[in-house]
CSV table of C-alpha atoms in Angstrom, one decimal:
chain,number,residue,atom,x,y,z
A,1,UNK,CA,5.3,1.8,22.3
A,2,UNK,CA,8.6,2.1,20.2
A,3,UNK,CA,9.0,4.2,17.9
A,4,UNK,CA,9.9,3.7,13.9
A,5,UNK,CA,14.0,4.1,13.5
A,6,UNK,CA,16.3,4.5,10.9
A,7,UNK,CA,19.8,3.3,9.9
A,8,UNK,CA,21.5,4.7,7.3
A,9,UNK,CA,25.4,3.8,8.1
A,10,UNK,CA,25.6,1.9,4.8
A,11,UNK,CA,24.9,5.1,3.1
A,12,UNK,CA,28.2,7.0,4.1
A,13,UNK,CA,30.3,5.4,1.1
A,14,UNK,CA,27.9,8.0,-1.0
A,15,UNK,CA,27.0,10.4,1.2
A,16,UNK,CA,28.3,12.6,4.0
A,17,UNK,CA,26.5,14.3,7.2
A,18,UNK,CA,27.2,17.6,5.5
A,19,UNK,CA,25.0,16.4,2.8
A,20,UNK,CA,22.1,15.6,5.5
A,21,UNK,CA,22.3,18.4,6.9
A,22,UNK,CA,22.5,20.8,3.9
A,23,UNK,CA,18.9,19.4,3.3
A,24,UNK,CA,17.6,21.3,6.7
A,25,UNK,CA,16.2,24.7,4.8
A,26,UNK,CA,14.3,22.5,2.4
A,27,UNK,CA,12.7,20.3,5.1
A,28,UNK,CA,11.5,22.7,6.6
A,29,UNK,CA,10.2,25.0,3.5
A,30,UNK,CA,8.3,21.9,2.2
A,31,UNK,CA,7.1,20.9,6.0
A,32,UNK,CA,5.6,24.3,5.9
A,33,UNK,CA,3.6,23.3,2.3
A,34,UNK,CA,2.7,20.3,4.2
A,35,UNK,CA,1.0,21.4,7.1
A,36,UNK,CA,0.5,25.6,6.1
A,37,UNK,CA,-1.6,23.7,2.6
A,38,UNK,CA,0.9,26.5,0.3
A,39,UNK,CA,2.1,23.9,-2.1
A,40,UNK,CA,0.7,22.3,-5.3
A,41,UNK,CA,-1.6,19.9,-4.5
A,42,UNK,CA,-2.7,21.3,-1.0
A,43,UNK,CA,-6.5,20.5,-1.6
A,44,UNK,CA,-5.2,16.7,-1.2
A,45,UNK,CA,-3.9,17.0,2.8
A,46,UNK,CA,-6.9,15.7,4.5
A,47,UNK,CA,-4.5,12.8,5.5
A,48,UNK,CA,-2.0,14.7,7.5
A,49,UNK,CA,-4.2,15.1,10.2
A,50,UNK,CA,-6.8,12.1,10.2
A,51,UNK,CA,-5.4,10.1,12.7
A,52,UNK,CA,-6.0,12.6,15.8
A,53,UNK,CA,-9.3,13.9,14.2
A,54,UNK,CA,-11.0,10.6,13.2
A,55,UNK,CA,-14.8,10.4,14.2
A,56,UNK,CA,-15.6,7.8,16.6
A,57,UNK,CA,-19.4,7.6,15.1
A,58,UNK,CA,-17.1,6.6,11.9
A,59,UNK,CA,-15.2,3.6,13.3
A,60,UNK,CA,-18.7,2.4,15.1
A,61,UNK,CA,-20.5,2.1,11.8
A,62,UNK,CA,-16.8,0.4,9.8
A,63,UNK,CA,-17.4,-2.0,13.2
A,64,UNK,CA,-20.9,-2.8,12.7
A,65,UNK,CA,-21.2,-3.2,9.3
A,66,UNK,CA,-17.6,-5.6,9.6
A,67,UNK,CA,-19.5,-7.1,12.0
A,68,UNK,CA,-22.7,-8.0,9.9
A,69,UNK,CA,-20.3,-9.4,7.1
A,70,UNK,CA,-19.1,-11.9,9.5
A,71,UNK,CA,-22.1,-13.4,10.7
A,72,UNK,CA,-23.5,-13.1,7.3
A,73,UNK,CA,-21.2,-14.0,4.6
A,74,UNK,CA,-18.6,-16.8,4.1
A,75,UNK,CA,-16.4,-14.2,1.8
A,76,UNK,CA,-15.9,-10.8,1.3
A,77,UNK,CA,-15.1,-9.5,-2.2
A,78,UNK,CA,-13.4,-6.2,-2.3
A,79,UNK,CA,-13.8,-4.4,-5.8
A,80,UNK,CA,-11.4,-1.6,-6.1
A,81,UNK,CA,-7.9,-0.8,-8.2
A,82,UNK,CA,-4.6,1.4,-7.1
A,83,UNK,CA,-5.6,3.0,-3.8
A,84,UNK,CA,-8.6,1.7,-3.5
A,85,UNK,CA,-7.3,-2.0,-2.4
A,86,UNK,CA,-3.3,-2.0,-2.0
A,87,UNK,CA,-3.3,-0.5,1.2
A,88,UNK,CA,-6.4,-3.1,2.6
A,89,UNK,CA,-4.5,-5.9,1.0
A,90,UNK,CA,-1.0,-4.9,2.4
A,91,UNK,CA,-2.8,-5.0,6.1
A,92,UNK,CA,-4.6,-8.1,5.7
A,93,UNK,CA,-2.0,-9.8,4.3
A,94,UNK,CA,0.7,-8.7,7.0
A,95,UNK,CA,-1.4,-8.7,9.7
A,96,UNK,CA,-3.1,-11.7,9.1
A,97,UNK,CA,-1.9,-15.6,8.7
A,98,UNK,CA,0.6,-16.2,5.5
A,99,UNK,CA,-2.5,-18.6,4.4
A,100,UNK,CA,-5.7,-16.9,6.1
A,101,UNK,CA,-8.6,-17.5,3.0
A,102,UNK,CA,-7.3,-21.6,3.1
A,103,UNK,CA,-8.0,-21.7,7.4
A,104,UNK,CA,-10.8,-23.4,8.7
A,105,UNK,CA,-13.3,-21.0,9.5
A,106,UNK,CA,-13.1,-22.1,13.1
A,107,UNK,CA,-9.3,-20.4,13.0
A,108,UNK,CA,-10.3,-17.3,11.1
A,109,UNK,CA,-11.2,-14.0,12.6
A,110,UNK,CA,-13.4,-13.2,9.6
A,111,UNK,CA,-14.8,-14.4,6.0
A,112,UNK,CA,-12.2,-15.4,3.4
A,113,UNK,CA,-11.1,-11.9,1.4
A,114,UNK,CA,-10.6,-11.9,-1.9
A,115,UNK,CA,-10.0,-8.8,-4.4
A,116,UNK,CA,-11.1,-7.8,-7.9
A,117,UNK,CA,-11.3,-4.9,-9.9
A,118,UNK,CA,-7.6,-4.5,-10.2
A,119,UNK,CA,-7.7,-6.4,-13.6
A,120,UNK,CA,-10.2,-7.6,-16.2
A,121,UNK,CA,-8.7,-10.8,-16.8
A,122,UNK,CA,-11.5,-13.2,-17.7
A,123,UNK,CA,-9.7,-16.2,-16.3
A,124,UNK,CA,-9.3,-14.1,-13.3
A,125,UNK,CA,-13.2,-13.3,-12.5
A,126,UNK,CA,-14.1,-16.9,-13.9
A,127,UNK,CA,-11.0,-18.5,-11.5
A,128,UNK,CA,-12.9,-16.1,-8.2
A,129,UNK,CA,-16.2,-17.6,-9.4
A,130,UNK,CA,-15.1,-20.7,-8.7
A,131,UNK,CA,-13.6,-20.3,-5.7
A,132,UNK,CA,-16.8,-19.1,-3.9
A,133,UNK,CA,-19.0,-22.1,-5.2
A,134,UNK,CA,-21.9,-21.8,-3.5
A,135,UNK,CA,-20.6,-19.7,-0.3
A,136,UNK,CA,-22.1,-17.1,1.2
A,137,UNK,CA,-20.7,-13.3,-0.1
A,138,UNK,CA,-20.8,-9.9,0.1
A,139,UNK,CA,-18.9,-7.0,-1.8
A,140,UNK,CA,-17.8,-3.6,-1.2
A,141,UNK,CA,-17.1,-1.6,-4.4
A,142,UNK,CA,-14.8,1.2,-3.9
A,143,UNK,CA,-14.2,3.8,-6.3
A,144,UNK,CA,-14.4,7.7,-5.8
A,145,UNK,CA,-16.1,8.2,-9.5
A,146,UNK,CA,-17.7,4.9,-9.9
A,147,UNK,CA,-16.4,5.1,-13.7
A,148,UNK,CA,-13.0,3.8,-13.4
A,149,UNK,CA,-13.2,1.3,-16.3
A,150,UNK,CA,-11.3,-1.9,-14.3
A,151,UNK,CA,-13.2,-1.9,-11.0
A,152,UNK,CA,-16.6,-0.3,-12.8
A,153,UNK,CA,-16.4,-3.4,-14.9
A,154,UNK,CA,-15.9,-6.4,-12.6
A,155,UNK,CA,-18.8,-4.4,-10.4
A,156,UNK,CA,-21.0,-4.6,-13.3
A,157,UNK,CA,-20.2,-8.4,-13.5
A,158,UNK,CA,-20.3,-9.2,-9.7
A,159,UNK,CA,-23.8,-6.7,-8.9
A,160,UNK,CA,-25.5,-9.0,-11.9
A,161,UNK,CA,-24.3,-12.4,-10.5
A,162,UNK,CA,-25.7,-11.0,-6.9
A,163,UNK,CA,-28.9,-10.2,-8.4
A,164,UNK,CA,-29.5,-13.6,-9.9
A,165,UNK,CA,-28.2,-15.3,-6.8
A,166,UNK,CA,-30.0,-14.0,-3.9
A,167,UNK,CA,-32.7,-11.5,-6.1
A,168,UNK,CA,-32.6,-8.2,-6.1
A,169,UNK,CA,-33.4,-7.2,-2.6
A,170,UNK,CA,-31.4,-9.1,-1.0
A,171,UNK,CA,-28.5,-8.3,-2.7
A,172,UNK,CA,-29.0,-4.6,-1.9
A,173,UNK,CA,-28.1,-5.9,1.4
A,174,UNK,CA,-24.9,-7.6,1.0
A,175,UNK,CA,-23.1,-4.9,-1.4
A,176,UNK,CA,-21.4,-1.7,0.7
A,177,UNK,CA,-20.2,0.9,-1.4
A,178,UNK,CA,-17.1,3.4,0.0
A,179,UNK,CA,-17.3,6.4,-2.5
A,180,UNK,CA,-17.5,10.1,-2.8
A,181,UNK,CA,-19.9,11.8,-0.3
A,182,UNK,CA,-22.1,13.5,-3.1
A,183,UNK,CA,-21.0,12.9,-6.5
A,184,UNK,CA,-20.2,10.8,-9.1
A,185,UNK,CA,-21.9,7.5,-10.3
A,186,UNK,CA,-21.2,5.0,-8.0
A,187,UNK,CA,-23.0,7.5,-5.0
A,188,UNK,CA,-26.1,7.9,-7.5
A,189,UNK,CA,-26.4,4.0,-8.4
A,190,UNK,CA,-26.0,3.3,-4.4
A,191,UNK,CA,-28.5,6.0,-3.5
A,192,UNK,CA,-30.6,4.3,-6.0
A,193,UNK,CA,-30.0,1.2,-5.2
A,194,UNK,CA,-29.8,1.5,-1.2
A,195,UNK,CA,-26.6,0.2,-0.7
A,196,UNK,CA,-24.9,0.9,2.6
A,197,UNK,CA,-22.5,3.3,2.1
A,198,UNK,CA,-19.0,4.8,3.2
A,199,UNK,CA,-17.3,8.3,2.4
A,200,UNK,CA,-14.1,8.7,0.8
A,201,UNK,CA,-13.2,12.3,1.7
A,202,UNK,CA,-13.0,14.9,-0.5
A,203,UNK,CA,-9.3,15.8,0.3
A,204,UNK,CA,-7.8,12.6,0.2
A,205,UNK,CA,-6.6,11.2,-2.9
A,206,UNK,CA,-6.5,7.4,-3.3
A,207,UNK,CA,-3.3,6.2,-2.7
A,208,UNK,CA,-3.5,8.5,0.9
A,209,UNK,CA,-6.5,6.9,1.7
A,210,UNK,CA,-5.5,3.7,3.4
A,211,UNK,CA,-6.5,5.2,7.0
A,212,UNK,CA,-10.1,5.9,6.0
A,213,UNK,CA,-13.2,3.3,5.1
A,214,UNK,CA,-11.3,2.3,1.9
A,215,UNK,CA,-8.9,0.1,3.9
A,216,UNK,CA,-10.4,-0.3,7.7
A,217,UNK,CA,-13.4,-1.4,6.4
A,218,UNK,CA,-12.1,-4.8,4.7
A,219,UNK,CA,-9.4,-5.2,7.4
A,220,UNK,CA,-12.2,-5.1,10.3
A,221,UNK,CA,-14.1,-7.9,8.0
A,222,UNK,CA,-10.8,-10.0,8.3
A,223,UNK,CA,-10.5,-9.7,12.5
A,224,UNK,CA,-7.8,-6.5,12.1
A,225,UNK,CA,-8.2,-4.4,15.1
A,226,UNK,CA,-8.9,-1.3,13.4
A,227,UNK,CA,-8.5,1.3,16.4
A,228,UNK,CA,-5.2,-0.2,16.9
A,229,UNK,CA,-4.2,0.9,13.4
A,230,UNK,CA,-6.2,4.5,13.6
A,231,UNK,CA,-3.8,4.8,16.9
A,232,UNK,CA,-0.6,3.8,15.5
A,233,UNK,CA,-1.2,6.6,12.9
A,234,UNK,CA,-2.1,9.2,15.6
A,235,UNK,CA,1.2,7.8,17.2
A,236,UNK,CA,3.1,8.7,14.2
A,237,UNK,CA,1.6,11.8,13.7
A,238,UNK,CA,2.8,13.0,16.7
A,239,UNK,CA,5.8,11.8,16.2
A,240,UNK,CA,6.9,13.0,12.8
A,241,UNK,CA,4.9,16.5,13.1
A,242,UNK,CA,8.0,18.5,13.9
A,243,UNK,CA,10.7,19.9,11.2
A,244,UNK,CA,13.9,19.2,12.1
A,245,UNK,CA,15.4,16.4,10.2
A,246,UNK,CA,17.6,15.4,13.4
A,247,UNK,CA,14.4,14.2,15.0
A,248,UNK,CA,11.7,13.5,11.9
A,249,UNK,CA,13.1,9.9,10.8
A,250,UNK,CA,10.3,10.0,8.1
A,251,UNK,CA,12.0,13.8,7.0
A,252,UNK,CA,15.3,11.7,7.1
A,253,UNK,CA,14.0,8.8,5.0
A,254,UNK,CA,12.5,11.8,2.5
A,255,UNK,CA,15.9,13.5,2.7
A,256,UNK,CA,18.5,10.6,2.1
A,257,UNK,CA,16.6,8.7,-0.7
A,258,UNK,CA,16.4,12.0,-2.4
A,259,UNK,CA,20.5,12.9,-2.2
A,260,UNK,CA,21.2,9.8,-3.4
A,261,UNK,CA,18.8,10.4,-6.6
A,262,UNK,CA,21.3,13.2,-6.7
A,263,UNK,CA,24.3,11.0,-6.8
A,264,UNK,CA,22.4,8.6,-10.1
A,265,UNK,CA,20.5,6.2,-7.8
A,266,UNK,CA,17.5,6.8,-9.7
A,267,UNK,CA,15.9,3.2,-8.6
A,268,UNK,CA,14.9,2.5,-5.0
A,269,UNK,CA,14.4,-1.2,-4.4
A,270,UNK,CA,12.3,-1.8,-0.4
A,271,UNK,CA,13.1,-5.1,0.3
A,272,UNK,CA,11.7,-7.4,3.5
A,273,UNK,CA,12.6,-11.0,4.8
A,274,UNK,CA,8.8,-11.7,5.4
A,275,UNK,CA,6.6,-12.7,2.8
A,276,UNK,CA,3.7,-11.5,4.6
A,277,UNK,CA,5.0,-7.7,3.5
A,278,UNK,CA,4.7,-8.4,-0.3
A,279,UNK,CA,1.8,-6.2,-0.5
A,280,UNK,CA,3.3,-3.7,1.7
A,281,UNK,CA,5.6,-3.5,-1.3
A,282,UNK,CA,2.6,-3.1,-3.7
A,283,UNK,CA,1.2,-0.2,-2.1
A,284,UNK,CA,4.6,1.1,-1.4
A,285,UNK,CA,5.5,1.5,-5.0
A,286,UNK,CA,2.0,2.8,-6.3
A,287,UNK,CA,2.2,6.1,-3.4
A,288,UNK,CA,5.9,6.7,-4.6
A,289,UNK,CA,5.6,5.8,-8.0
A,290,UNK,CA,2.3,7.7,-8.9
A,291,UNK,CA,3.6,10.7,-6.6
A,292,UNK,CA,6.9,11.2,-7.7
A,293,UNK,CA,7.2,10.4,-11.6
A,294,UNK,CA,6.7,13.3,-13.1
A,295,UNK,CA,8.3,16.3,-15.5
A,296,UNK,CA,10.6,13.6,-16.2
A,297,UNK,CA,11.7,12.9,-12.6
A,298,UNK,CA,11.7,10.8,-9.8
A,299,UNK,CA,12.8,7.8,-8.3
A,300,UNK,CA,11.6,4.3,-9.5
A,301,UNK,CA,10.2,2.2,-7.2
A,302,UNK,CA,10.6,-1.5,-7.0
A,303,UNK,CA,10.3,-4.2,-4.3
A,304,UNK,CA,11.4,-7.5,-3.6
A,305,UNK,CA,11.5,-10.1,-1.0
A,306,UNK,CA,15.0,-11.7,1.2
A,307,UNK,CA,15.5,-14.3,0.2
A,308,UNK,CA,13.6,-15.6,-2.4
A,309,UNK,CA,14.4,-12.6,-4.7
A,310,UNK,CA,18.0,-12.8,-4.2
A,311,UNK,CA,18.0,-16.1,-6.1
A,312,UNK,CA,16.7,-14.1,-9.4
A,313,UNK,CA,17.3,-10.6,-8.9
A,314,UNK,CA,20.4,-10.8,-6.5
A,315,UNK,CA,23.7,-11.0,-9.1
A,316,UNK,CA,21.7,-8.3,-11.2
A,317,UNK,CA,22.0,-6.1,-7.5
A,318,UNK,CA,25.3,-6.9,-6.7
A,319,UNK,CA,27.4,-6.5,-9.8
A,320,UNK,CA,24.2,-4.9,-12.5
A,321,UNK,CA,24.0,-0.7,-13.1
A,322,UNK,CA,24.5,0.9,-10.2
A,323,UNK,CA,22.1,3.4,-10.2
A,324,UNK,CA,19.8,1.6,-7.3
A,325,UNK,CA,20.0,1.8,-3.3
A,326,UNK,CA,18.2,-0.2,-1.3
A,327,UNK,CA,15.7,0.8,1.8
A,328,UNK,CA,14.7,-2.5,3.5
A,329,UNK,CA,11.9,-3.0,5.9
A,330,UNK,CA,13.6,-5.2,9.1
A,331,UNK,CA,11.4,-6.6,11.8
A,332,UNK,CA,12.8,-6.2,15.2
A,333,UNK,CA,10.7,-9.0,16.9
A,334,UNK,CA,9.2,-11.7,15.1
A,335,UNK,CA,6.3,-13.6,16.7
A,336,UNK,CA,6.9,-17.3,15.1
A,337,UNK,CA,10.4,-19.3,15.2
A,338,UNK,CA,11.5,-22.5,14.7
A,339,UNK,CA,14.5,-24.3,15.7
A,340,UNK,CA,17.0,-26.4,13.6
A,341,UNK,CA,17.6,-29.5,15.0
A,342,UNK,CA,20.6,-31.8,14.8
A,343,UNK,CA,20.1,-34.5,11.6
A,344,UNK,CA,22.1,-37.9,11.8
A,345,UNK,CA,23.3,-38.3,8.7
A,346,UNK,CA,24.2,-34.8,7.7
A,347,UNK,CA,24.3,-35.0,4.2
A,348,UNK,CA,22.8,-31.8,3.9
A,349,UNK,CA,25.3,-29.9,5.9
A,350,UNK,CA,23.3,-28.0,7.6
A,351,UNK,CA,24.4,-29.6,11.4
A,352,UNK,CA,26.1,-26.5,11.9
A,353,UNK,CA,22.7,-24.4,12.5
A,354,UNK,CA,22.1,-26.7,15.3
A,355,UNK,CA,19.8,-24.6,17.4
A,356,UNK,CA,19.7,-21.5,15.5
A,357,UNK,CA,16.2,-20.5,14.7
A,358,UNK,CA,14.9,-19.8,11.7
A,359,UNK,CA,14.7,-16.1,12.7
A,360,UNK,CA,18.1,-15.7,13.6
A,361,UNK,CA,18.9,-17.2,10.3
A,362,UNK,CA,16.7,-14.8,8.3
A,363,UNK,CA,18.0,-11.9,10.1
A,364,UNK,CA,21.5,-12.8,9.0
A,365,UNK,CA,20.8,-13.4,5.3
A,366,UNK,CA,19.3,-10.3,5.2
A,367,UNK,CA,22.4,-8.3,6.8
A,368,UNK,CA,24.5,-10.4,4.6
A,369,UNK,CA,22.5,-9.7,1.3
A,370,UNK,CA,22.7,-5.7,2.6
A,371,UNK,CA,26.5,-6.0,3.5
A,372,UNK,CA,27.7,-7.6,0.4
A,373,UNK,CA,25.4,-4.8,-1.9
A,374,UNK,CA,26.4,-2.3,0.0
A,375,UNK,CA,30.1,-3.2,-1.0
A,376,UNK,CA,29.3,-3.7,-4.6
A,377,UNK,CA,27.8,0.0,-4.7
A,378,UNK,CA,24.8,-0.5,-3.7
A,379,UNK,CA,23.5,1.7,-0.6
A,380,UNK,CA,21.1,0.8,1.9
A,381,UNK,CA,18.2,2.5,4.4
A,382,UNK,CA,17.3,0.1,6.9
A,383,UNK,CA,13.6,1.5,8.5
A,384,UNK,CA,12.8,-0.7,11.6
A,385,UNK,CA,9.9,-1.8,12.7
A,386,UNK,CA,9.7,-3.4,16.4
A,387,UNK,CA,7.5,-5.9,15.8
A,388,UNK,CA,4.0,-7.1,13.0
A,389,UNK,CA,1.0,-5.2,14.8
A,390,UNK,CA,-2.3,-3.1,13.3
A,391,UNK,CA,-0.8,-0.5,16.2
A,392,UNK,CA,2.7,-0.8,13.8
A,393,UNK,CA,1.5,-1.3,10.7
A,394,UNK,CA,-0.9,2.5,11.2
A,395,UNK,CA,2.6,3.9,12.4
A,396,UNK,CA,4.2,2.7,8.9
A,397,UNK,CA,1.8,3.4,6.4
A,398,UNK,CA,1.8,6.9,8.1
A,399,UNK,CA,5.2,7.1,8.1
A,400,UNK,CA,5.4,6.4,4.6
A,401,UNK,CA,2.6,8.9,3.3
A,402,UNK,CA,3.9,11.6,4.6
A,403,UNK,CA,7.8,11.0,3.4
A,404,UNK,CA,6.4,10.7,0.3
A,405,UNK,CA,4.8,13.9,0.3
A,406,UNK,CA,7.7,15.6,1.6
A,407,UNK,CA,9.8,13.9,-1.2
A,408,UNK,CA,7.5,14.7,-3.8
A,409,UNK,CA,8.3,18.6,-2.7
A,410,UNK,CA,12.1,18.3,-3.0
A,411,UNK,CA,11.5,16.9,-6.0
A,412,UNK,CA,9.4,20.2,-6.8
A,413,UNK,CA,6.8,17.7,-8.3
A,414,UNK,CA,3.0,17.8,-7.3
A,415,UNK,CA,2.9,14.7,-5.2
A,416,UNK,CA,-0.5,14.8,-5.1
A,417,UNK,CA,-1.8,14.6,-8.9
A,418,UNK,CA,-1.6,11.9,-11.2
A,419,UNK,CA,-2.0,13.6,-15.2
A,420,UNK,CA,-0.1,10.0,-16.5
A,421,UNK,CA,-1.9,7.6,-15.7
A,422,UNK,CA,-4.9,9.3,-18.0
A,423,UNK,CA,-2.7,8.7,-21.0
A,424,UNK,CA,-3.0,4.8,-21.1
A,425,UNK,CA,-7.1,5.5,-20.3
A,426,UNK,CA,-7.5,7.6,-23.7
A,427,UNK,CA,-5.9,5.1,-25.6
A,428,UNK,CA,-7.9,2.2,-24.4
A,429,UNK,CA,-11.2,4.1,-24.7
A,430,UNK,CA,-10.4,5.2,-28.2
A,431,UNK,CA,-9.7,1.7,-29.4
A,432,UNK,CA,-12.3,0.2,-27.7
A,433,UNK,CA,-15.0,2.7,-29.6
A,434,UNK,CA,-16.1,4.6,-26.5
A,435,UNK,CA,-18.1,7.3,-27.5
A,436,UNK,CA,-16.1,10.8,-28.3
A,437,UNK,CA,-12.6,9.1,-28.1
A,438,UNK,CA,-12.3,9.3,-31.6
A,439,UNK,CA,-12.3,13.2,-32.0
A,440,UNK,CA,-10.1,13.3,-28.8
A,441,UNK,CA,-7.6,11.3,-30.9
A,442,UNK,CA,-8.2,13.0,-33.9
A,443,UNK,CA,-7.4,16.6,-32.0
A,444,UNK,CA,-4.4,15.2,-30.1
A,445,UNK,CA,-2.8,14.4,-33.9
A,446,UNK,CA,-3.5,17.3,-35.0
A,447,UNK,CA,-2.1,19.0,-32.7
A,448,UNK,CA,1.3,17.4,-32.6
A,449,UNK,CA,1.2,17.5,-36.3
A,450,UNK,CA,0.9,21.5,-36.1
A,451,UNK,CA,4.2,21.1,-33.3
């Protein structure tokens, strides 16, 4: 198997190979917080090593349960918000058909997958509803605490329509939860309850999680070959577990997008020419954006897709503020193509395509789009990826984790907490009366009145 590669030519117009390599001291300082566990944040590394130490028992039972499912249920609902879904949705949905919940069942490897928790949109849950009719489901709820208020409700509203559909004790036989081994609410309610369950380790946080139950679980329900993933991961660890930044492409990815946040490129746009990689581009921004913004830093992450985007967002990239670069995801070897054939008439134009495919074509939109940025100020990273497999798609996600932990140490931010995203939580649960919210308010007042 082929490894992961970089190209960063189109960043020279900003950047030097001095200013690579002056980054070689730091790579290797924060390399040693990454695998020595000396840096902020070190109690969350479980995932650095998971790939070569996964239990075999572990991926037998994800197997046999994904297994039951199948034969079972005509849809699996995944409950879960952040880290708990993106990376199981990026896999199924680049790994799978464009339209894999509207095949026949006959042409699916699995139930139809669908996800909730990640809003509380009424239309939303009533629109899902709908969908399954009078089909067969199952769920797995995922969430560490059990109390996180989006997936926590939509659980609530899913157990109770289980309950009334197929009675109490039957239902206890359909919903999985993956959650903390010991703790927190969602372990007592399914200890309770009797609900199969799945651990989230301790020292992973949940946007590092992808490689564990949280996301092989639902991709084994869909057909994914999950050990392919596991060993594309223990691939890349081997592969990026050195510290030189000649050799480490994910240390050089870390390195570059962080001198050009340096230079005012203080937006990073990952952009693909397959569709199937939108939620790649999800999860993407959630591990870098949660990681990195902090103490008033870091690099904003954003995503968009070749070539529909370019039709929107394109004149804003080529001639907008230019304080964005580009790192775009390009797939070596596609496994569909179509041909253009010659038309008649011609009105269209198009006759000069004759026998191009439609990959060729996309491929040279893409290094068109890239070119013509790249000469209105806007750098570019390519990162490419030989081909759409679980074996590649283990590699990336990998690949991508631990860049982002190594960026988050150049930035000298804890890449590894998230103390922001409890701001928007206080407010909500003060406003909607929950219980002690209003003294937490009061104090916080106070306390900037008194600053």
């Amino acid at each position: 198997m082929e490894k992961i590669t970089i190209d960063y030519r189109n960043v020279v117009s900003v950047l030097s190979k001095n200013d690579l390599s002056s980054m070689e001291k730091r790579i290797k300082l924060c390399h040693n917080m990454l695998h020595r566990g000396n840096g902020e944040g070190s109690n969350y590394l479980g995932w650095i090593n998971l790939p070569s130490s996964y239990e075999q028992e572990e991926t037998k039972k994800i197997k046999e349960v994904a297994e039951k499912i199948k034969k079972e249920s005509d849809v699996l609902i995944v409950v879960g918000i952040g880290g708990s879904y993106l990376g199981a949705r990026a896999a199924i949905e680049m790994l799978n058909h464009n339209f894999y919940n509207e095949l026949p069942k006959e042409k699916r490897k699995g139930p139809k997958v669908y996800f909730a928790g990640h809003n509380i949109s009424p239309m939303y849950i009533k629109n899902l509803l709908d969908v399954i009719g009078d089909q067969h489901i199952s769920l797995n709820v995922i969430s560490k605490s059990g109390t996180t208020t989006e997936p926590g409700i939509v659980f609530r509203i899913f157990k109770e329509y289980m309950e009334n559909r197929y009675g109490k004790k039957e239902a206890m036989t359909r919903i999985y939860a993956t959650t903390d081994r010991s703790h927190g609410a969602l372990r007592e309610l399914a200890s309770q309850e009797g609900y199969e369950t799945f651990v989230i380790p301790n020292n992973i946080g949940g946007r590092y999680s992808v490689l564990t139950p949280v996301g092989l679980l639902p991709m084994a329900v869909s057909g994914i070959n999950i050990e392919d993933v596991l060993e594309g991961a223990k691939r890349a660890q081997a592969d990026l577990s050195d510290d030189s930044l000649k050799t480490n492409n994910c240390y050089k990815y870390a390195a570059l997008r962080n001198l050009l946040y340096s230079r005012g490129k203080t937006t990073e746009v990952m952009v693909t020419n397959e569709p199937n990689l939108y939620y790649m581009g999800e999860w993407y921004k959630q591990l870098f954006g949660e990681s990195e913004g902090k103490d008033g830093k870091g690099i904003f992450p954003a995503s968009m897709n070749f070539t529909t985007d370019l039709h929107s967002l394109g004149q804003y990239l080529q001639d907008g503020k230019k304080n964005i670069f580009e790192t775009a995801i390009n797939i070596e070897k596609s496994q569909e193509d179509i041909a253009i054939s010659k038309d008649k008439l011609n009105l269209d134009g198009l006759n000069y395509l004759e026998g191009k495919t439609l990959d060729y074509i996309n491929r040279k939109a893409m290094e068109g789009a890239l070119a013509a940025h790249t000469d209105g100020g806007v750098p570019n990273i390519v990162i490419n990826l030989p081909e759409i497999t679980p074996f590649y798609y283990g590699y990336l996600t990998y690949f991508f984790m631990k860049a982002c932990g190594m960026s988050g140490y150049l930035l000298e931010v804890n890449p590894f907490d998230q103390p922001g995203v409890e701001a928007y939580k206080r407010n909500m649960f003060r406003l909607l009366g929950k219980p002690g919210y209003e003294e937490v308010y009061e104090e916080i007042v106070a306390t900037l009145e008194r600053v």
